């Protein structure tokens, strides 16, 4: 029978996901079989497992922290927003349907038995389950049907650690208010961790003494702020404030901030390359003439296309590409760049006309874990072989062309089964690439070769060497994160809470 511990937070973005990852790695290092779990996650960053099931990327990160293969039971319910008040609901990795907020709220009581069954199964297969909540548990307007915070803690019969972010201010008010609003449910909170602290921790002592007296809950840690490259869950964490080119870097890479951006974690691994100045364009004047433009995926291509036109970004992209900028479009971002984009009703909308193809939104949801061989840049003794890639696809569209366009890659395996077919498009000797592959840049050898080819065309040399592969960098980061948290919490108190003695 597995032990349970749940990480909840006073608000969104207080560090719940990374705290859960850190605690998972701490106990994994002690030899326990640890399973990360978040019953319901709302995110546009997803991942496809080996079985072709879709789950939140944040739980994949936690799986890596726990040295476990990503499993869809780590995130049984995934909500992918597609409109302002509507989300695609994915249950156990498969699409359930598109629901508005009220309809989903009414569905939640029907999901509780499924969550109980999942917990029963996980209890028999693991030593410790590290659960994560969502947002704040004190959303009192939603608590009657809650299945992700205290509602999930009750299903799992788990004690709770409450994480609060001191960096944003008001930490003691947020702690006290959260526990006060929870009333009897707040009794599950057995410890508090103050996160993202900067400065002299002794200055917090009077506040800690008072909050412990007011709430009856011990503060078991004050964790200093730690810069890291571990993937962040929320799009608000995407550092889009960097809008200008750092001229000390060899290559200027501009990411277009498309509306309803999806799988923005595709860009994280580019931070490993010291020659890349990665910046974001929200306005036309910010695009300029970069060496490379990246169009990321989007959960709502029609809205994204209209938004590019409304903000004059479409014209700026066309102008930059027309003057020689390279371009890579990923996932549904490709659909914006063809001659037309046809919606599910059959209505046709003009695209940016950079690629000679036509895109259609199908309403389907085809997902694959994919292995393939690239066609560009050349590789091997005869420079005829490409690079081996491992990535994943989430297709809600089809792309067709009357012209014979060169593929970007040739697929050799999908969802673990041999497969033969073309992937994406590669035009003008690699200047224009459209690809279905999410996680493309995580393939460090290919990315480095591509950047070298880009630098050669620009007439510059890269100073940096081939970095460690992304997985190796993440492994080091997990170890550093775990040690950092371990150094700043009362581990014995955490042990007692997990054992039910707190």
Coordinates of C-alpha atoms in Angstrom, one line a residue:
X1 CA 0.0 0.0 0.0
X2 CA 1.6 3.3 -1.1
X3 CA 2.0 6.3 1.1
X4 CA 0.6 9.6 -0.1
X5 CA 1.6 13.2 0.1
X6 CA -0.2 16.1 -1.8
X7 CA 1.3 19.4 -2.8
X8 CA -1.2 22.3 -3.0
X9 CA -0.5 26.0 -3.4
X10 CA -2.0 29.3 -2.3
X11 CA -2.3 30.3 -5.9
X12 CA -1.2 29.4 -9.4
X13 CA 2.5 29.6 -10.2
X14 CA 3.7 29.3 -6.6
X15 CA 5.9 26.4 -7.5
X16 CA 3.7 23.4 -6.9
X17 CA 4.8 21.4 -9.9
X18 CA 8.5 21.8 -9.3
X19 CA 8.1 21.2 -5.5
X20 CA 6.3 17.9 -6.4
X21 CA 9.1 17.1 -8.8
X22 CA 11.7 17.8 -6.1
X23 CA 10.0 15.7 -3.5
X24 CA 9.6 12.9 -6.0
X25 CA 13.3 13.0 -6.8
X26 CA 14.3 13.1 -3.1
X27 CA 12.4 9.9 -2.3
X28 CA 13.4 8.3 -5.6
X29 CA 17.0 8.8 -4.6
X30 CA 16.2 7.0 -1.3
X31 CA 15.2 3.9 -3.4
X32 CA 11.4 4.3 -3.2
X33 CA 9.2 3.7 -6.2
X34 CA 7.6 7.1 -6.6
X35 CA 4.6 7.9 -8.8
X36 CA 3.7 11.6 -9.6
X37 CA 0.0 12.3 -10.0
X38 CA -2.3 15.2 -10.9
X39 CA -5.9 14.2 -11.3
X40 CA -6.8 17.2 -13.6
X41 CA -4.5 19.5 -15.4
X42 CA -5.5 22.5 -17.7
X43 CA -2.6 23.0 -20.1
X44 CA -1.8 23.4 -23.8
X45 CA 1.5 21.6 -23.3
X46 CA 1.0 17.9 -23.8
X47 CA 2.9 14.8 -24.5
X48 CA 2.2 11.5 -26.3
X49 CA 3.2 8.3 -24.5
X50 CA 4.5 5.2 -26.1
X51 CA 1.0 3.8 -26.2
X52 CA -0.3 6.8 -28.1
X53 CA -2.1 8.4 -25.1
X54 CA -2.0 12.2 -24.4
X55 CA -1.1 13.6 -21.0
X56 CA 0.1 16.9 -19.6
X57 CA 3.8 17.8 -20.1
X58 CA 4.1 18.8 -16.5
X59 CA 3.5 15.3 -15.3
X60 CA 6.1 14.0 -17.9
X61 CA 8.6 16.3 -16.2
X62 CA 7.7 14.9 -12.8
X63 CA 7.9 11.4 -14.2
X64 CA 11.4 12.1 -15.4
X65 CA 12.2 13.5 -11.9
X66 CA 11.0 10.2 -10.4
X67 CA 12.9 8.2 -13.1
X68 CA 9.6 6.7 -14.3
X69 CA 8.3 6.2 -17.8
X70 CA 5.5 8.7 -18.5
X71 CA 2.1 7.0 -17.8
X72 CA -1.2 8.5 -18.6
X73 CA -2.5 7.6 -15.1
X74 CA -0.2 10.3 -13.8
X75 CA -2.7 12.7 -15.4
X76 CA -6.0 11.0 -15.9
X77 CA -7.8 14.2 -16.9
X78 CA -6.3 16.8 -19.3
X79 CA -8.1 20.0 -20.2
X80 CA -6.8 21.8 -23.3
X81 CA -8.4 25.2 -23.7
X82 CA -9.5 25.8 -27.3
X83 CA -11.7 28.9 -26.8
X84 CA -12.3 31.4 -24.0
X85 CA -14.9 29.3 -22.2
X86 CA -14.3 25.9 -23.8
X87 CA -11.8 23.1 -23.5
X88 CA -11.1 19.8 -25.1
X89 CA -11.4 17.1 -22.4
X90 CA -9.0 14.2 -22.5
X91 CA -9.7 11.3 -20.1
X92 CA -7.0 8.6 -19.7
X93 CA -5.3 9.9 -22.8
X94 CA -8.3 9.8 -25.1
X95 CA -10.5 12.6 -26.3
X96 CA -13.8 12.8 -24.5
X97 CA -15.2 15.9 -26.2
X98 CA -15.3 19.7 -26.1
X99 CA -17.1 21.1 -23.1
X100 CA -17.8 24.6 -21.7
X101 CA -17.0 25.3 -18.1
X102 CA -20.5 24.6 -16.8
X103 CA -20.9 21.3 -18.6
X104 CA -17.5 20.1 -17.3
X105 CA -18.4 21.2 -13.8
X106 CA -21.5 19.0 -14.0
X107 CA -19.4 16.1 -15.4
X108 CA -16.9 16.1 -12.5
X109 CA -19.0 14.0 -10.0
X110 CA -19.1 11.2 -12.7
X111 CA -15.3 11.3 -12.8
X112 CA -14.8 10.6 -9.1
X113 CA -15.3 6.8 -9.3
X114 CA -12.7 6.7 -12.1
X115 CA -10.2 8.6 -9.9
X116 CA -10.9 6.2 -7.0
X117 CA -10.2 3.2 -9.3
X118 CA -6.9 4.8 -10.5
X119 CA -5.7 5.4 -7.0
X120 CA -6.5 1.9 -5.9
X121 CA -4.4 0.6 -8.8
X122 CA -1.5 2.9 -8.1
X123 CA -1.5 2.1 -4.4
X124 CA -0.8 -1.5 -5.2
X125 CA 2.1 -0.7 -7.6
X126 CA 4.1 2.0 -5.8
X127 CA 5.7 3.0 -2.5
X128 CA 4.8 6.7 -2.6
X129 CA 2.4 8.8 -4.6
X130 CA 3.2 12.5 -4.8
X131 CA -0.1 14.3 -5.7
X132 CA -0.3 17.8 -7.0
X133 CA -3.2 20.2 -6.8
X134 CA -4.2 23.0 -9.2
X135 CA -4.4 26.7 -8.6
X136 CA -5.7 27.3 -5.1
X137 CA -7.7 24.8 -2.9
X138 CA -9.6 27.8 -1.6
X139 CA -11.7 28.5 -4.7
X140 CA -14.8 28.2 -2.6
X141 CA -17.2 28.6 -5.6
X142 CA -15.9 25.3 -7.0
X143 CA -15.3 23.2 -3.9
X144 CA -18.6 21.3 -4.1
X145 CA -17.4 19.3 -7.0
X146 CA -13.7 19.6 -6.5
X147 CA -11.6 16.7 -7.9
X148 CA -8.1 18.2 -8.0
X149 CA -7.4 19.8 -4.6
X150 CA -9.0 18.9 -1.3
X151 CA -11.5 16.7 -3.1
X152 CA -8.7 14.6 -4.5
X153 CA -6.9 14.7 -1.1
X154 CA -10.1 13.1 0.3
X155 CA -10.2 10.4 -2.4
X156 CA -6.6 9.6 -1.7
X157 CA -6.8 10.2 2.0
X158 CA -3.7 12.2 1.7
X159 CA -2.0 14.8 4.0
X160 CA -1.2 18.1 2.3
X161 CA 1.8 20.4 2.1
X162 CA 0.8 24.0 1.3
X163 CA 3.2 25.9 -0.9
X164 CA 3.2 29.7 -0.8
X165 CA 5.2 32.1 -3.0
X166 CA 6.9 34.9 -1.1
X167 CA 8.3 36.5 -4.3
X168 CA 5.0 38.0 -5.3
X169 CA 4.3 39.4 -1.8
X170 CA 1.5 38.9 0.7
X171 CA 2.8 35.4 1.6
X172 CA 1.4 35.3 5.2
X173 CA -2.0 36.7 4.1
X174 CA -2.2 34.1 1.4
X175 CA -1.4 31.2 3.8
X176 CA -3.8 32.4 6.5
X177 CA -6.6 33.2 4.0
X178 CA -6.3 29.8 2.3
X179 CA -6.4 27.8 5.5
X180 CA -9.2 29.9 6.9
X181 CA -11.4 29.5 3.9
X182 CA -10.9 25.7 3.8
X183 CA -12.4 25.4 7.3
X184 CA -12.5 21.7 8.2
X185 CA -10.8 20.6 5.0
X186 CA -7.8 22.6 6.0
X187 CA -7.1 20.0 8.7
X188 CA -5.4 18.0 6.0
X189 CA -2.7 20.6 5.7
X190 CA 0.1 19.3 7.9
X191 CA 3.0 21.5 6.7
X192 CA 3.7 24.8 4.9
X193 CA 6.6 25.6 2.6
X194 CA 7.5 29.2 1.8
X195 CA 8.9 29.2 -1.7
X196 CA 11.0 31.5 -3.9
X197 CA 12.6 33.4 -1.0
X198 CA 15.3 36.0 -1.5
X199 CA 17.3 37.6 1.3
X200 CA 18.0 36.9 5.0
X201 CA 15.7 34.1 6.2
X202 CA 16.0 35.2 9.8
X203 CA 13.9 38.3 9.0
X204 CA 11.0 35.9 8.4
X205 CA 11.1 34.3 11.9
X206 CA 8.6 36.6 13.6
X207 CA 6.1 36.1 10.7
X208 CA 6.6 32.3 10.8
X209 CA 6.0 32.2 14.5
X210 CA 2.8 34.2 14.1
X211 CA 1.5 32.2 11.2
X212 CA 2.1 28.9 13.0
X213 CA 0.2 30.2 16.0
X214 CA -2.7 31.5 13.9
X215 CA -3.1 28.4 11.8
X216 CA -1.7 25.6 14.0
X217 CA 0.4 24.4 11.0
X218 CA 4.2 24.2 11.1
X219 CA 6.3 25.9 8.5
X220 CA 8.6 23.0 7.4
X221 CA 10.7 24.9 5.0
X222 CA 11.7 28.3 3.5
X223 CA 13.1 27.5 0.0
X224 CA 15.2 30.2 -1.7
X225 CA 14.6 31.2 -5.3
X226 CA 16.5 28.9 -7.7
X227 CA 17.0 29.7 -11.4
X228 CA 16.5 26.6 -13.5
X229 CA 15.8 25.4 -17.0
X230 CA 13.3 22.7 -16.0
X231 CA 10.1 23.1 -18.0
X232 CA 7.4 25.4 -16.5
X233 CA 3.8 24.5 -16.8
X234 CA 2.0 27.8 -17.3
X235 CA 2.2 29.9 -20.4
X236 CA 2.5 33.0 -18.2
X237 CA 6.0 31.7 -17.4
X238 CA 7.1 31.9 -21.0
X239 CA 9.6 34.7 -20.8
X240 CA 8.2 36.7 -23.7
X241 CA 9.7 39.9 -22.2
X242 CA 12.8 39.3 -24.2
X243 CA 11.9 41.0 -27.5
X244 CA 15.3 42.4 -28.7
X245 CA 18.3 40.7 -30.3
X246 CA 21.4 40.2 -28.1
X247 CA 24.1 41.2 -30.6
X248 CA 26.7 39.3 -28.6
X249 CA 25.1 36.1 -29.9
X250 CA 25.8 34.7 -33.4
X251 CA 22.1 33.9 -34.3
X252 CA 19.0 35.9 -33.9
X253 CA 16.0 33.6 -33.4
X254 CA 12.5 35.2 -33.3
X255 CA 9.5 33.2 -31.9
X256 CA 6.1 34.5 -33.0
X257 CA 3.8 34.8 -30.0
X258 CA 0.8 33.2 -31.7
X259 CA -2.6 33.3 -30.0
X260 CA -3.5 30.1 -28.1
X261 CA 0.2 29.0 -28.2
X262 CA 0.5 25.3 -27.6
X263 CA 3.5 23.1 -26.7
X264 CA 5.7 26.1 -26.0
X265 CA 8.0 23.7 -24.2
X266 CA 9.3 22.9 -27.8
X267 CA 11.4 26.0 -27.3
X268 CA 13.0 25.3 -23.9
X269 CA 16.0 23.3 -25.2
X270 CA 17.1 26.2 -27.4
X271 CA 18.3 27.8 -24.2
X272 CA 21.1 25.2 -24.1
X273 CA 22.8 26.8 -27.2
X274 CA 25.0 29.7 -26.2
X275 CA 25.1 31.2 -29.7
X276 CA 21.3 31.6 -29.9
X277 CA 19.6 34.9 -28.9
X278 CA 16.0 33.7 -28.4
X279 CA 13.4 36.5 -28.5
X280 CA 9.6 36.8 -28.9
X281 CA 7.6 39.0 -31.2
X282 CA 4.1 40.1 -30.1
X283 CA 4.0 43.1 -32.4
X284 CA 5.0 43.6 -36.1
X285 CA 7.7 46.0 -35.3
X286 CA 9.4 43.4 -33.1
X287 CA 9.9 40.9 -35.9
X288 CA 12.6 42.7 -37.8
X289 CA 15.0 40.6 -40.0
X290 CA 16.0 37.6 -37.8
X291 CA 18.1 34.7 -38.9
X292 CA 15.3 32.3 -38.0
X293 CA 11.6 32.7 -37.4
X294 CA 9.8 30.0 -35.4
X295 CA 6.0 29.6 -35.6
X296 CA 5.0 27.4 -32.6
X297 CA 1.9 25.3 -32.4
X298 CA -1.5 26.7 -31.6
X299 CA -4.7 25.2 -30.1
X300 CA -6.9 27.5 -32.2
X301 CA -5.4 28.1 -35.7
X302 CA -8.3 30.2 -37.0
X303 CA -8.0 32.6 -34.1
X304 CA -4.2 32.6 -34.4
X305 CA -4.4 33.4 -38.1
X306 CA -6.8 36.3 -37.6
X307 CA -4.7 37.6 -34.7
X308 CA -1.6 37.6 -36.9
X309 CA -3.5 39.7 -39.4
X310 CA -5.0 42.0 -36.8
X311 CA -1.5 42.7 -35.2
X312 CA 0.1 43.1 -38.7
X313 CA 2.4 40.2 -37.8
X314 CA 1.4 38.3 -40.9
X315 CA 2.8 41.1 -43.1
X316 CA 6.0 41.3 -40.9
X317 CA 6.6 37.5 -41.2
X318 CA 6.0 37.6 -45.0
X319 CA 8.4 40.5 -45.4
X320 CA 11.2 38.9 -43.3
X321 CA 10.9 35.6 -45.1
X322 CA 10.8 37.4 -48.4
X323 CA 14.1 39.1 -47.6
X324 CA 15.8 35.8 -46.6
X325 CA 14.9 34.9 -43.0
X326 CA 14.8 31.1 -42.4
X327 CA 11.5 29.7 -40.9
X328 CA 10.5 26.7 -39.0
X329 CA 6.8 26.1 -38.3
X330 CA 5.7 23.4 -35.8
X331 CA 2.5 21.5 -35.3
X332 CA -0.6 23.4 -36.0
X333 CA 1.5 26.5 -36.6
X334 CA 2.1 25.1 -40.1
X335 CA -1.6 25.5 -41.0
X336 CA -1.2 29.3 -40.8
X337 CA 1.5 29.4 -43.5
X338 CA -0.1 27.8 -46.5
X339 CA -2.2 29.3 -49.3
X340 CA -5.5 28.6 -47.5
X341 CA -6.8 27.3 -44.2
X342 CA -10.2 25.6 -44.3
X343 CA -12.3 25.3 -41.2
X344 CA -14.4 22.3 -40.2
X345 CA -17.5 23.9 -41.9
X346 CA -15.6 24.0 -45.2
X347 CA -15.0 27.8 -45.2
X348 CA -11.7 28.8 -46.7
X349 CA -9.5 31.5 -45.2
X350 CA -6.4 33.0 -46.9
X351 CA -3.1 31.9 -45.2
X352 CA 0.3 33.6 -45.3
X353 CA 1.1 31.9 -48.6
X354 CA 4.7 31.0 -47.6
X355 CA 4.3 27.3 -48.4
X356 CA 2.4 26.0 -51.5
X357 CA 0.0 23.9 -49.7
X358 CA -3.6 23.9 -48.3
X359 CA -4.5 23.2 -44.7
X360 CA -7.8 21.8 -43.4
X361 CA -9.0 21.6 -39.8
X362 CA -10.5 18.2 -39.5
X363 CA -11.8 18.0 -35.9
X364 CA -9.9 14.7 -35.6
X365 CA -7.3 14.2 -32.9
X366 CA -4.5 11.9 -34.1
X367 CA -1.6 11.5 -31.8
X368 CA 1.7 9.6 -32.3
X369 CA 5.1 9.1 -30.7
X370 CA 7.3 9.2 -33.7
X371 CA 10.8 8.2 -34.8
X372 CA 12.1 9.5 -38.1
X373 CA 15.2 10.3 -40.2
X374 CA 15.6 13.9 -41.3
X375 CA 16.4 15.1 -44.8
X376 CA 18.1 18.3 -43.7
X377 CA 20.8 19.2 -42.8
X378 CA 22.8 16.5 -44.5
X379 CA 24.7 14.1 -42.3
X380 CA 27.0 11.1 -42.7
X381 CA 30.1 10.2 -44.7
X382 CA 28.3 10.7 -48.0
X383 CA 26.1 13.5 -46.6
X384 CA 23.1 11.6 -47.7
X385 CA 21.8 10.3 -44.4
X386 CA 19.9 12.5 -42.0
X387 CA 19.7 12.7 -38.3
X388 CA 17.6 10.3 -36.2
X389 CA 14.8 12.1 -34.3
X390 CA 12.4 11.1 -31.5
X391 CA 9.4 13.4 -31.2
X392 CA 5.6 13.3 -31.0
X393 CA 2.7 14.6 -33.1
X394 CA -0.7 16.0 -32.2
X395 CA -2.7 16.3 -35.5
X396 CA -6.0 18.1 -35.7
X397 CA -5.5 19.0 -39.3
X398 CA -4.4 17.8 -42.7
X399 CA -2.1 19.4 -45.2
X400 CA -2.2 18.8 -48.9
X401 CA -0.3 20.2 -51.9
X402 CA -0.7 19.8 -55.6
X403 CA 3.0 20.2 -56.0
X404 CA 5.6 17.6 -55.1
X405 CA 7.3 19.1 -52.0
X406 CA 10.4 17.6 -50.4
X407 CA 9.7 16.1 -47.0
X408 CA 11.5 17.3 -43.9
X409 CA 11.8 13.7 -42.6
X410 CA 11.0 10.1 -43.3
X411 CA 9.0 8.3 -40.5
X412 CA 10.3 4.9 -39.5
X413 CA 8.2 4.2 -36.5
X414 CA 4.9 5.4 -34.9
X415 CA 3.8 4.4 -31.4
X416 CA 6.4 1.7 -31.4
X417 CA 5.3 0.1 -34.7
X418 CA 7.3 0.2 -37.9
X419 CA 5.9 2.8 -40.3
X420 CA 7.0 4.3 -43.6
X421 CA 5.9 7.8 -44.7
X422 CA 7.0 11.3 -45.3
X423 CA 6.9 14.0 -42.5
X424 CA 6.6 17.7 -43.0
X425 CA 8.1 19.8 -45.8
X426 CA 11.6 21.2 -46.4
X427 CA 11.9 23.9 -49.1
X428 CA 14.8 26.0 -50.5
X429 CA 17.6 23.8 -49.2
X430 CA 16.3 24.0 -45.6
X431 CA 15.4 27.6 -45.5
X432 CA 11.7 26.8 -45.0
X433 CA 10.7 23.9 -42.8
X434 CA 7.2 22.9 -41.8
X435 CA 7.0 19.9 -39.4
X436 CA 4.4 18.1 -37.3
X437 CA 7.1 17.2 -34.7
X438 CA 6.8 18.5 -31.2
X439 CA 10.0 18.1 -29.3
X440 CA 12.1 18.7 -32.4
X441 CA 14.7 20.9 -30.8
X442 CA 15.1 18.4 -27.9
X443 CA 17.1 16.3 -30.4
X444 CA 20.3 18.1 -29.6
X445 CA 22.5 16.7 -32.4
X446 CA 20.0 17.7 -35.1
X447 CA 19.5 21.2 -33.6
X448 CA 23.2 21.9 -33.4
X449 CA 23.7 20.8 -37.0
X450 CA 20.8 23.0 -38.1
X451 CA 22.2 26.0 -36.2
X452 CA 25.7 25.3 -37.7
X453 CA 24.2 25.3 -41.2
X454 CA 22.3 28.5 -40.5
X455 CA 25.4 30.2 -39.2
X456 CA 27.4 29.1 -42.3
X457 CA 24.8 30.7 -44.5
X458 CA 25.0 33.9 -42.5
X459 CA 28.8 33.8 -42.7
X460 CA 29.5 33.5 -39.0
X461 CA 30.9 30.7 -36.8
X462 CA 29.4 29.3 -33.7
X463 CA 31.5 29.7 -30.5
X464 CA 29.6 27.1 -28.5
X465 CA 30.2 23.3 -28.8
X466 CA 27.5 20.7 -29.0
X467 CA 25.8 20.8 -25.6
X468 CA 24.8 17.8 -23.5
X469 CA 21.6 16.2 -24.7
X470 CA 18.5 17.7 -23.2
X471 CA 17.7 14.6 -21.1
X472 CA 21.2 14.8 -19.5
X473 CA 20.8 18.5 -18.7
X474 CA 17.4 17.8 -17.1
X475 CA 18.9 15.0 -15.0
X476 CA 21.5 17.4 -13.6
X477 CA 18.8 20.0 -13.0
X478 CA 16.6 17.5 -11.1
X479 CA 19.5 16.5 -8.8
X480 CA 20.2 20.2 -8.2
X481 CA 16.6 21.0 -7.5
X482 CA 16.2 18.0 -5.1
X483 CA 19.3 18.9 -3.1
X484 CA 18.3 22.6 -3.0
X485 CA 14.9 21.7 -1.5
X486 CA 16.4 19.1 0.8
X487 CA 18.8 21.7 2.1
X488 CA 16.0 24.1 3.1
X489 CA 13.2 21.9 4.5
X490 CA 12.8 19.9 7.7
X491 CA 13.1 16.5 6.0
X492 CA 12.3 14.6 9.3
X493 CA 9.0 16.6 9.6
X494 CA 8.2 15.7 6.0
X495 CA 8.9 12.1 6.7
X496 CA 6.6 12.1 9.7
X497 CA 3.8 13.8 7.6
X498 CA 4.1 11.1 4.9
X499 CA 4.0 8.4 7.6
X500 CA 0.9 9.9 9.0
X501 CA 2.6 11.1 12.2
X502 CA 2.6 14.8 11.4

